Coordinates of C-alpha atoms in Angstrom, one line a residue:
Chain A
X1 CA 60.2 47.8 92.9
X2 CA 63.0 49.4 94.9
X3 CA 62.0 51.8 97.5
X4 CA 65.1 54.3 97.1
X5 CA 64.9 53.9 93.1
X6 CA 61.2 54.5 93.3
X7 CA 61.4 57.5 95.2
X8 CA 64.3 58.8 93.2
X9 CA 62.2 58.5 90.0
X10 CA 59.5 60.3 91.3
X11 CA 61.4 63.1 92.5
X12 CA 63.1 63.5 89.1
X13 CA 59.7 63.1 87.4
X14 CA 58.4 66.0 89.3
X15 CA 61.8 67.9 89.7
X16 CA 60.9 68.4 93.3
X17 CA 62.7 66.8 96.2
X18 CA 60.0 67.6 98.8
X19 CA 57.6 65.6 101.0
X20 CA 54.5 67.1 102.6
X21 CA 53.8 66.1 106.2
X22 CA 50.2 65.4 106.6
X23 CA 49.8 66.4 110.4
X24 CA 46.3 67.2 110.9
X25 CA 46.1 69.2 114.3
X26 CA 42.5 69.4 114.8
X27 CA 42.3 73.0 116.1
X28 CA 43.9 73.9 112.6
X29 CA 41.4 72.0 110.6
X30 CA 39.1 74.6 108.7
X31 CA 36.0 75.1 110.8
X32 CA 33.5 74.8 107.8
X33 CA 34.7 71.1 107.6
X34 CA 33.9 70.3 111.2
X35 CA 30.5 72.1 110.9
X36 CA 29.7 70.1 108.0
X37 CA 30.6 66.6 109.6
X38 CA 29.0 67.6 113.0
X39 CA 25.8 67.9 111.1
X40 CA 26.4 64.5 109.5
X41 CA 27.8 62.5 112.3
X42 CA 26.7 64.5 115.6
X43 CA 29.2 65.9 118.2
X44 CA 31.5 63.2 118.4
X45 CA 35.0 61.8 117.2
X46 CA 33.7 60.5 114.0
X47 CA 32.7 64.2 112.9
X48 CA 36.5 65.2 113.7
X49 CA 38.0 62.2 111.9
X50 CA 35.8 62.6 108.9
X51 CA 36.8 66.2 108.7
X52 CA 40.4 65.3 108.8
X53 CA 40.0 62.9 106.1
X54 CA 38.2 65.3 103.7
X55 CA 41.0 67.8 104.6
X56 CA 43.7 65.5 103.5
X57 CA 42.0 64.3 100.4
X58 CA 41.7 68.0 99.7
X59 CA 45.6 68.6 100.2
X60 CA 46.5 65.3 98.2
X61 CA 44.5 66.5 95.4
X62 CA 45.9 70.0 95.3
X63 CA 49.5 68.8 95.6
X64 CA 49.6 65.3 93.8
X65 CA 51.0 66.8 90.4
X66 CA 53.8 68.8 92.3
X67 CA 54.9 66.9 95.3
X68 CA 56.2 63.1 95.0
X69 CA 55.4 62.0 98.5
X70 CA 53.3 62.4 101.7
X71 CA 54.3 61.9 105.2
X72 CA 51.4 61.6 107.6
X73 CA 52.5 61.7 111.2
X74 CA 50.7 59.0 112.9
X75 CA 50.8 60.8 116.3
X76 CA 47.9 63.3 115.3
X77 CA 45.8 60.3 114.3
X78 CA 46.4 58.3 117.5
X79 CA 45.3 61.4 119.3
X80 CA 41.9 60.5 118.2
X81 CA 42.0 57.1 119.2
X82 CA 41.4 53.9 117.2
X83 CA 38.9 55.9 115.0
X84 CA 42.0 58.3 114.1
X85 CA 44.1 55.3 113.1
X86 CA 41.3 54.3 110.6
X87 CA 41.8 57.8 109.1
X88 CA 45.6 57.3 109.1
X89 CA 45.2 54.4 106.9
X90 CA 42.3 56.0 104.6
X91 CA 44.7 58.8 104.1
X92 CA 47.6 56.5 103.1
X93 CA 45.5 54.5 100.9
X94 CA 44.0 57.4 99.1
X95 CA 47.6 58.9 98.6
X96 CA 48.8 55.8 97.0
X97 CA 45.9 55.6 94.9
X98 CA 46.8 59.0 93.5
X99 CA 50.4 57.7 92.7
X100 CA 52.1 59.3 95.8
X101 CA 54.7 57.7 97.8
X102 CA 53.8 57.3 101.5
X103 CA 56.1 57.7 104.2
X104 CA 54.6 56.7 107.8
X105 CA 56.3 59.2 110.2
X106 CA 55.9 56.6 113.2
X107 CA 59.3 56.3 114.6
X108 CA 58.7 52.8 115.5
X109 CA 61.2 50.6 117.4
X110 CA 61.2 47.3 119.3
X111 CA 63.1 44.0 119.2
X112 CA 62.9 40.6 117.7
X113 CA 59.3 39.3 116.9
X114 CA 57.9 42.6 118.2
X115 CA 59.9 44.4 115.7
X116 CA 58.7 42.2 113.1
X117 CA 55.1 42.9 113.8
X118 CA 55.9 46.6 113.3
X119 CA 57.5 45.8 110.1
X120 CA 54.6 43.7 109.0
X121 CA 52.2 46.6 109.7
X122 CA 54.0 49.3 107.9
X123 CA 56.0 47.5 105.2
X124 CA 54.6 44.0 104.9
X125 CA 51.6 41.9 104.9
X126 CA 50.0 39.3 107.0
X127 CA 48.3 36.0 106.0
X128 CA 44.5 36.2 106.6
X129 CA 43.0 32.8 106.0
X130 CA 45.4 32.3 103.0
X131 CA 45.0 35.8 101.7
X132 CA 47.4 38.5 101.6
X133 CA 46.4 41.5 103.7
X134 CA 48.4 44.9 104.0
X135 CA 47.7 46.3 107.5
X136 CA 48.6 49.8 106.5
X137 CA 49.1 51.2 102.8
X138 CA 52.6 52.8 103.6
X139 CA 55.9 52.5 101.5
X140 CA 58.2 53.5 104.3
X141 CA 58.5 54.2 107.8
X142 CA 60.7 56.1 110.2
X143 CA 62.5 54.1 112.8
X144 CA 64.3 54.8 116.2
X145 CA 67.8 53.4 116.7
X146 CA 68.2 53.1 120.4
X147 CA 67.7 49.4 120.5
X148 CA 70.7 48.5 118.1
X149 CA 70.4 46.2 115.1
X150 CA 68.0 43.8 117.0
X151 CA 65.6 46.7 116.1
X152 CA 66.6 47.5 112.9
X153 CA 67.2 44.0 110.9
X154 CA 63.5 43.0 111.0
X155 CA 62.7 46.1 109.2
X156 CA 65.5 45.7 106.6
X157 CA 64.3 42.2 105.9
X158 CA 60.8 43.4 105.1
X159 CA 62.2 46.2 102.9
X160 CA 64.0 43.8 100.9
X161 CA 61.0 41.3 100.6
X162 CA 58.5 44.0 99.7
X163 CA 60.3 46.8 98.1
X164 CA 59.8 49.3 101.0
X165 CA 61.9 51.7 102.9
X166 CA 63.0 53.1 106.4
X167 CA 64.4 56.1 107.4
X168 CA 66.4 55.8 110.8
X169 CA 66.6 58.8 113.2
X170 CA 70.5 59.9 113.0
X171 CA 70.5 63.5 113.8
X172 CA 67.2 65.2 114.3
X173 CA 66.1 68.9 114.1
X174 CA 65.0 69.7 117.6
X175 CA 66.9 71.8 119.9
X176 CA 67.6 69.0 122.5
X177 CA 68.7 66.4 119.9
X178 CA 72.3 67.0 121.0
X179 CA 71.5 65.5 124.6
X180 CA 72.3 62.0 123.5
X181 CA 72.9 62.3 119.8
X182 CA 75.9 64.6 120.4
X183 CA 77.6 62.8 123.2
X184 CA 81.3 62.3 122.5
X185 CA 82.5 58.7 122.1
X186 CA 86.3 59.0 121.7
X187 CA 86.8 61.3 118.7
X188 CA 83.4 61.2 117.3
X189 CA 79.8 61.9 118.4
X190 CA 77.1 59.3 118.9
X191 CA 74.9 60.2 115.8
X192 CA 78.2 60.0 113.8
X193 CA 78.9 56.6 115.0
X194 CA 75.2 55.7 114.3
X195 CA 75.6 57.0 110.8
X196 CA 78.0 54.5 110.1
X197 CA 75.8 51.7 111.4
X198 CA 73.1 53.0 109.1
X199 CA 75.3 52.6 106.3
X200 CA 76.1 49.2 107.0
X201 CA 72.6 48.3 107.7
X202 CA 71.7 49.5 104.1
X203 CA 74.6 48.0 102.4
X204 CA 72.6 45.2 100.7
X205 CA 69.6 47.5 99.7
X206 CA 71.4 49.8 97.3
X207 CA 69.6 50.1 94.0
X208 CA 70.2 51.2 90.5
X209 CA 70.2 54.8 91.9
X210 CA 73.1 54.2 94.0
X211 CA 70.8 54.8 96.9
X212 CA 69.7 52.3 99.8
X213 CA 66.3 51.7 101.1
X214 CA 67.7 52.1 104.5
X215 CA 67.6 55.8 104.7
X216 CA 68.5 58.3 107.6
X217 CA 66.5 61.2 109.1
X218 CA 69.0 64.3 109.2
X219 CA 67.6 67.6 110.4
X220 CA 67.7 70.8 108.3
X221 CA 68.7 72.8 111.4
X222 CA 72.1 71.6 111.6
X223 CA 73.8 72.0 108.3
X224 CA 77.5 71.4 109.3
X225 CA 76.6 68.2 110.7
X226 CA 74.5 67.3 107.7
X227 CA 77.5 68.0 105.5
X228 CA 79.7 65.7 107.5
X229 CA 77.0 62.9 107.7
X230 CA 76.7 63.1 104.1
X231 CA 80.3 61.7 103.7
X232 CA 79.7 59.1 106.3
X233 CA 76.6 58.1 104.4
X234 CA 77.3 58.3 100.9
X235 CA 74.5 56.1 99.7
X236 CA 72.0 56.8 102.2
X237 CA 68.8 58.6 101.2
X238 CA 68.2 61.6 103.7
X239 CA 64.7 62.4 105.0
X240 CA 65.1 66.1 106.2
X241 CA 62.7 67.6 108.7
X242 CA 63.0 71.1 110.1
X243 CA 62.4 73.1 106.7
X244 CA 60.1 76.0 107.3
X245 CA 58.2 76.1 110.6
X246 CA 61.3 74.9 112.4
X247 CA 63.7 77.4 110.9
X248 CA 65.7 75.5 108.3
X249 CA 66.0 77.2 104.8
X250 CA 66.8 75.9 101.5
X251 CA 70.4 76.9 101.7
X252 CA 70.4 74.9 105.0
X253 CA 69.2 71.6 103.4
X254 CA 71.8 71.8 100.5
X255 CA 74.4 69.8 102.4
X256 CA 72.1 66.8 102.6
X257 CA 71.9 66.4 98.9
X258 CA 74.4 64.6 96.6
X259 CA 75.2 66.2 93.2
X260 CA 72.4 66.7 91.0
X261 CA 69.8 67.1 93.7
X262 CA 69.7 63.4 94.4
X263 CA 69.7 61.5 97.6
X264 CA 67.4 63.5 99.9
X265 CA 64.0 64.6 100.4
X266 CA 62.9 67.7 102.4
X267 CA 59.7 67.7 104.6
X268 CA 57.3 70.6 105.2
X269 CA 54.1 70.2 107.2
X270 CA 52.3 73.0 108.6
X271 CA 53.8 75.6 106.2
X272 CA 52.0 73.8 103.4
X273 CA 48.9 72.1 104.8
X274 CA 47.9 75.0 106.8
X275 CA 49.1 77.8 104.6
X276 CA 45.7 79.1 104.3
X277 CA 45.9 80.4 107.8
X278 CA 48.9 82.8 106.8
X279 CA 47.9 83.7 103.5
X280 CA 44.5 85.3 104.2
X281 CA 43.6 85.9 100.4
X282 CA 42.7 82.2 100.3
X283 CA 40.1 81.9 103.0
X284 CA 39.7 78.5 105.0
X285 CA 37.2 77.2 102.1
X286 CA 40.2 77.4 99.8
X287 CA 42.7 75.7 102.0
X288 CA 43.7 73.3 99.3
X289 CA 44.5 76.1 96.8
X290 CA 46.7 77.7 99.6
X291 CA 48.5 74.5 100.0
X292 CA 49.2 74.1 96.4
X293 CA 50.6 77.6 96.2
X294 CA 52.9 76.9 99.2
X295 CA 53.9 73.5 97.6
X296 CA 54.9 75.3 94.5
X297 CA 56.9 78.1 96.4
X298 CA 58.7 75.2 98.3
X299 CA 59.6 73.5 95.2
X300 CA 61.0 76.6 93.7
X301 CA 63.0 77.4 96.6
X302 CA 64.5 73.9 96.5
X303 CA 65.6 74.1 92.9
X304 CA 68.9 75.3 94.3
X305 CA 69.6 71.7 95.1
X306 CA 70.1 71.2 91.4
X307 CA 72.6 73.9 90.9
Chain B
X1 CA 45.9 59.6 141.6
X2 CA 49.6 59.2 141.3
X3 CA 51.0 56.7 138.8
X4 CA 53.9 55.3 140.7
X5 CA 51.8 55.3 144.0
X6 CA 49.0 53.6 142.4
X7 CA 51.2 51.0 140.8
X8 CA 52.9 50.5 144.2
X9 CA 49.7 49.9 146.1
X10 CA 48.1 47.6 143.6
X11 CA 51.5 45.4 143.6
X12 CA 51.4 45.4 147.3
X13 CA 47.8 44.5 147.5
X14 CA 48.5 41.5 145.5
X15 CA 52.2 40.8 146.7
X16 CA 53.2 40.4 143.2
X17 CA 55.4 42.7 141.3
X18 CA 54.7 41.3 137.9
X19 CA 53.1 42.5 134.7
X20 CA 51.6 40.1 132.1
X21 CA 52.4 41.2 128.5
X22 CA 49.5 41.0 126.2
X23 CA 51.2 40.2 123.1
X24 CA 48.7 38.3 120.8
X25 CA 51.0 36.6 118.1
X26 CA 48.1 35.6 115.7
X27 CA 49.7 32.1 115.1
X28 CA 49.6 31.2 118.8
X29 CA 45.9 32.1 119.4
X30 CA 44.0 28.9 120.2
X31 CA 42.7 27.6 116.8
X32 CA 39.2 26.8 118.2
X33 CA 38.9 30.8 118.7
X34 CA 39.6 31.4 115.2
X35 CA 37.3 28.8 113.8
X36 CA 34.5 30.2 116.0
X37 CA 35.0 33.7 114.8
X38 CA 35.4 32.7 111.4
X39 CA 32.1 31.2 111.4
X40 CA 30.5 34.3 112.8
X41 CA 32.5 36.9 110.6
X42 CA 33.9 35.1 107.7
X43 CA 37.5 34.6 106.6
X44 CA 38.7 38.1 107.4
X45 CA 40.8 40.3 109.6
X46 CA 37.7 40.8 112.0
X47 CA 37.5 37.1 112.7
X48 CA 41.3 37.4 113.8
X49 CA 40.8 40.6 115.8
X50 CA 37.5 39.0 117.4
X51 CA 39.7 36.0 118.2
X52 CA 42.4 38.2 120.0
X53 CA 39.8 40.0 122.0
X54 CA 38.3 37.0 123.2
X55 CA 41.7 35.4 124.1
X56 CA 42.8 38.6 125.8
X57 CA 39.5 38.8 128.0
X58 CA 40.1 35.1 128.9
X59 CA 43.6 36.0 129.9
X60 CA 42.6 39.0 132.1
X61 CA 39.8 37.1 133.9
X62 CA 42.2 34.4 134.7
X63 CA 45.0 36.5 136.1
X64 CA 43.3 39.7 137.4
X65 CA 43.2 38.6 141.3
X66 CA 47.0 37.7 141.0
X67 CA 48.6 40.1 138.7
X68 CA 48.5 43.9 139.1
X69 CA 49.1 45.0 135.7
X70 CA 49.1 44.2 131.8
X71 CA 51.3 45.5 129.2
X72 CA 49.5 45.2 125.7
X73 CA 52.3 45.4 123.0
X74 CA 50.8 47.7 120.3
X75 CA 53.0 46.2 117.6
X76 CA 50.9 43.0 117.4
X77 CA 47.8 44.9 117.2
X78 CA 49.1 47.2 114.6
X79 CA 50.0 44.2 112.5
X80 CA 46.4 43.8 111.8
X81 CA 45.9 47.3 110.8
X82 CA 43.3 49.8 112.2
X83 CA 40.9 46.9 113.1
X84 CA 43.8 45.6 115.3
X85 CA 44.3 49.1 117.2
X86 CA 40.4 48.9 118.0
X87 CA 41.1 45.5 119.8
X88 CA 44.1 47.0 121.4
X89 CA 41.9 49.7 122.9
X90 CA 39.0 47.3 123.7
X91 CA 41.5 45.0 125.5
X92 CA 42.9 48.1 127.5
X93 CA 39.3 49.3 128.3
X94 CA 38.5 45.8 129.5
X95 CA 41.6 45.5 131.8
X96 CA 41.0 48.8 133.3
X97 CA 37.4 47.8 134.0
X98 CA 38.6 44.8 135.8
X99 CA 40.8 47.1 138.2
X100 CA 44.1 46.3 136.3
X101 CA 46.8 49.0 135.6
X102 CA 47.4 49.3 131.9
X103 CA 51.0 49.9 130.5
X104 CA 50.9 50.5 126.7
X105 CA 54.1 49.1 125.4
X106 CA 54.6 51.3 122.5
X107 CA 57.8 53.0 122.7
X108 CA 56.5 56.2 121.2
X109 CA 58.8 59.2 120.6
X110 CA 58.8 62.4 119.0
X111 CA 59.2 66.3 119.5
X112 CA 57.2 69.3 120.3
X113 CA 53.7 69.2 119.3
X114 CA 53.8 65.8 117.7
X115 CA 55.0 64.5 121.2
X116 CA 52.1 66.2 122.7
X117 CA 49.8 64.4 120.4
X118 CA 51.3 61.1 121.5
X119 CA 51.0 62.0 125.1
X120 CA 47.4 62.9 124.5
X121 CA 46.7 59.6 122.8
X122 CA 48.2 57.5 125.7
X123 CA 48.1 59.6 128.8
X124 CA 45.7 62.4 128.2
X125 CA 42.5 63.4 126.8
X126 CA 41.3 65.6 123.9
X127 CA 38.4 67.9 123.6
X128 CA 35.6 66.6 121.3
X129 CA 32.9 69.4 121.1
X130 CA 33.3 70.5 124.7
X131 CA 33.4 66.7 125.9
X132 CA 36.4 65.1 127.4
X133 CA 37.6 62.1 125.3
X134 CA 40.4 59.5 126.3
X135 CA 41.8 58.2 122.9
X136 CA 43.2 55.2 124.7
X137 CA 42.4 53.8 128.1
X138 CA 46.0 53.2 129.2
X139 CA 47.7 54.4 132.5
X140 CA 51.4 54.5 131.2
X141 CA 53.4 54.3 128.0
X142 CA 56.9 53.1 127.3
X143 CA 59.1 55.9 125.6
X144 CA 62.2 56.2 123.6
X145 CA 65.0 58.8 124.4
X146 CA 66.9 59.4 121.4
X147 CA 65.4 62.9 120.8
X148 CA 66.3 64.1 124.2
X149 CA 64.1 66.0 126.6
X150 CA 62.2 67.7 123.7
X151 CA 60.7 64.1 123.3
X152 CA 60.1 63.5 127.2
X153 CA 58.8 66.8 128.5
X154 CA 55.4 66.7 126.8
X155 CA 54.9 63.2 128.3
X156 CA 56.0 64.2 131.6
X157 CA 53.6 67.2 131.7
X158 CA 50.6 64.9 130.8
X159 CA 51.7 62.5 133.7
X160 CA 51.5 65.4 136.1
X161 CA 48.4 66.6 134.6
X162 CA 46.4 63.1 134.6
X163 CA 48.1 61.2 137.1
X164 CA 49.9 59.0 134.6
X165 CA 53.2 57.5 134.0
X166 CA 56.0 56.6 131.4
X167 CA 58.8 54.1 131.2
X168 CA 62.0 55.6 129.4
X169 CA 63.9 52.9 127.7
X170 CA 67.5 53.0 129.4
X171 CA 68.9 49.6 129.2
X172 CA 67.0 47.0 127.1
X173 CA 67.2 43.3 127.4
X174 CA 68.1 42.3 123.8
X175 CA 71.7 41.1 122.6
X176 CA 72.3 44.2 120.5
X177 CA 71.3 46.8 123.2
X178 CA 74.9 47.8 123.9
X179 CA 75.4 48.9 120.2
X180 CA 74.4 52.5 121.2
X181 CA 73.4 52.0 124.9
X182 CA 77.0 50.8 126.1
X183 CA 79.0 53.3 124.0
X184 CA 81.6 54.8 126.4
X185 CA 81.3 58.7 126.8
X186 CA 84.3 59.5 129.0
X187 CA 84.1 57.3 132.2
X188 CA 80.6 56.1 131.6
X189 CA 78.3 54.4 129.1
X190 CA 75.6 56.2 127.2
X191 CA 72.7 54.3 129.3
X192 CA 74.3 55.3 132.4
X193 CA 74.4 59.0 131.4
X194 CA 70.7 58.8 130.3
X195 CA 69.8 57.2 133.7
X196 CA 70.9 60.2 135.3
X197 CA 68.7 62.3 133.0
X198 CA 65.7 60.2 133.5
X199 CA 66.2 60.5 137.3
X200 CA 66.1 64.3 136.6
X201 CA 63.1 64.1 134.2
X202 CA 61.3 62.5 137.2
X203 CA 62.3 64.8 139.9
X204 CA 59.0 66.5 140.2
X205 CA 56.9 63.7 139.9
X206 CA 57.9 61.7 143.0
X207 CA 54.8 60.5 145.0
X208 CA 54.2 59.4 148.5
X209 CA 55.8 56.0 147.8
X210 CA 59.2 57.7 147.0
X211 CA 58.9 56.8 143.6
X212 CA 58.4 58.7 140.4
X213 CA 55.8 58.3 137.7
X214 CA 58.8 58.7 135.2
X215 CA 60.0 55.1 135.1
X216 CA 62.8 53.3 133.3
X217 CA 62.9 50.2 131.2
X218 CA 65.9 48.1 132.5
X219 CA 66.3 44.7 131.1
X220 CA 66.4 41.5 133.3
X221 CA 69.2 40.2 131.1
X222 CA 71.9 42.6 132.6
X223 CA 71.8 42.3 136.3
X224 CA 75.2 43.9 136.8
X225 CA 74.1 47.0 135.0
X226 CA 70.8 46.9 136.8
X227 CA 72.5 47.1 140.1
X228 CA 74.4 50.2 139.2
X229 CA 71.5 51.7 137.6
X230 CA 69.5 51.3 140.6
X231 CA 72.0 53.6 142.3
X232 CA 71.8 56.2 139.5
X233 CA 67.9 56.2 139.6
X234 CA 66.9 55.6 143.4
X235 CA 63.4 57.0 143.0
X236 CA 62.7 55.6 139.7
X237 CA 60.3 52.8 138.9
X238 CA 61.9 50.0 137.0
X239 CA 59.9 48.1 134.1
X240 CA 61.8 45.0 133.7
X241 CA 61.5 42.9 130.5
X242 CA 63.6 39.9 129.5
X243 CA 62.2 37.5 132.2
X244 CA 61.5 34.0 131.3
X245 CA 61.5 33.6 127.4
X246 CA 64.4 35.9 127.2
X247 CA 66.5 34.2 129.8
X248 CA 66.2 36.3 132.9
X249 CA 65.4 34.5 136.2
X250 CA 64.1 35.8 139.4
X251 CA 67.7 36.2 141.0
X252 CA 68.6 38.3 137.7
X253 CA 65.7 40.7 138.5
X254 CA 66.5 41.2 142.1
X255 CA 69.0 44.1 141.8
X256 CA 66.2 46.0 139.9
X257 CA 64.2 46.2 143.3
X258 CA 64.6 48.5 146.2
X259 CA 64.2 47.1 149.8
X260 CA 61.0 45.4 150.5
X261 CA 60.3 44.4 146.9
X262 CA 59.5 48.1 146.0
X263 CA 60.2 50.1 142.8
X264 CA 60.1 47.5 140.1
X265 CA 57.8 45.5 138.1
X266 CA 58.9 42.4 136.1
X267 CA 57.3 41.6 132.6
X268 CA 56.6 38.2 131.2
X269 CA 54.5 37.8 127.9
X270 CA 54.6 34.5 126.1
X271 CA 55.5 32.3 128.9
X272 CA 52.2 33.4 130.8
X273 CA 49.6 34.0 127.9
X274 CA 50.7 31.0 125.7
X275 CA 51.5 28.7 128.7
X276 CA 49.0 26.3 127.2
X277 CA 51.5 25.6 124.4
X278 CA 54.2 24.3 126.8
X279 CA 52.0 22.6 129.7
X280 CA 50.1 20.1 127.4
X281 CA 48.0 19.0 130.4
X282 CA 45.6 22.1 129.8
X283 CA 44.8 21.9 126.0
X284 CA 44.2 24.8 124.1
X285 CA 40.5 25.3 125.2
X286 CA 41.9 25.8 128.9
X287 CA 44.5 28.5 127.6
X288 CA 43.3 30.8 130.5
X289 CA 43.7 28.3 133.1
X290 CA 47.3 27.5 131.8
X291 CA 47.9 31.3 132.1
X292 CA 46.7 31.4 135.6
X293 CA 49.0 28.6 136.6
X294 CA 51.9 30.2 134.9
X295 CA 51.1 33.8 136.6
X296 CA 50.9 32.1 140.1
X297 CA 54.3 30.6 139.4
X298 CA 56.0 33.6 138.5
X299 CA 54.5 35.2 141.5
X300 CA 56.0 32.6 143.8
X301 CA 59.3 32.7 142.0
X302 CA 59.3 36.5 142.6
X303 CA 58.9 36.4 146.3
X304 CA 62.6 36.4 146.4
X305 CA 62.5 40.1 146.0
X306 CA 60.9 40.5 149.3
X307 CA 63.6 38.7 151.2

């Protein structure tokens, strides 16, 4: 399968160009889960990671018929050490078993054979005594561009080989994104120059959808830039962070889309998975119901991109 | 303790400004180790990760009285999935128990609370039911700058709190590093502009050694740039990749150093840990002896920086 085609199909099937970030900040995981696993495993890391896994499975079950993809942010799992990385993989595997597309938000980058190793980890497979082994059950990974094409090509190669995808950071949603990304090189900014490189890197991976499996991260918080970047990267799938908690709204993300709501997917993390904290009528036991309601609300708001 | 001071002391104690990259490419691990662990664990990933751990411990034992620091590249561990990440941590823990300084080559980057999570993972600790827990036994981590200061400050904060360090990618050793890093912004290049940011980010973390715990990655393959970067970052510790296998020699790394061989540490990976492949007199069973000899040779070559 071709990643951008598969993602396009799944989005069209559910009429919902959104992705839910599975970012399990431990102090926001419902207390009852932690109490339960502490009883089972003791006062240790395992109790925390088991709580996260049950939480994630609850979220996945609640949204899988509404939302096409999840985007676990590996930093929150690594903050629990190797045990946390197990739960990252268990989460990815579960989401895939439920038919969801899994985008690892890992912002990996390196060069040469090291870059190949990352590409094997998140997009490929390794040979274990003659058997194929997938290190992580992920369909795509976010990638940082600072090293140039030496840090991109090994990922692109694995995308082609295994039908996987990457999203290259182009213009991020954070306040200081401009410090490097907006530097002026002649008439254009660094991120605009990079956008053209990204379009080139993805040239050979354009599928039937007209979209490439080499995507770009373009923040919802800079809609004017997004409009221009869309013209520089007409065949690029945009992964759009910054919706919701970071301040971007449905109108702000619209410039990221191609006609008919194609070519972009909007992420929301906290506002969905921890919706129970804001909408008190649910209570923490019903965190999954709260997430489902929030996911539905986001879907409705995003229907604007189909207009 | 202050990271840059601790690293300086350790380098001066051993009179050796080098760091060995623990990059366990699985197809270069001596066959006898894999056969042994396959017997014990079966034909599975565990047999591979156990082989890597025994290999790493052998290398650490062989070099610990010569080399001040190791730099495990996490990509090669992630390529073996969560089991591989366990062995990454087991390796770091072992190196620390032997008095070595451990630099995680992970090139992490993200913003806000996600960046904090990475900083907790590699530099800090988390609270597990009232007990302090260190997710990874590492003293420093490499960091990518594309997101600007939002992606640096959380790391800097943890450095200050826990006496740890970071190395920010400034000018990397790979052929395509110039694609973004050398773009001209007015009179200077992106990486030169960034160098000044790095100097600023590290301003408050300068120790008794005169060096900051906010370091920079500056490749051995661009000695002219290194010379100029040294003037832009007079208090910055340089982590220098590209020596040996990538083509840089002892003369090439000299411009990275301050007077009296201070302020820089040069990495070599393959040429040390897989030295047994090139120097056939050792044989794969004596991979550790071969590594020791190669580490000594590198130390000798680097004495040039003390002249």
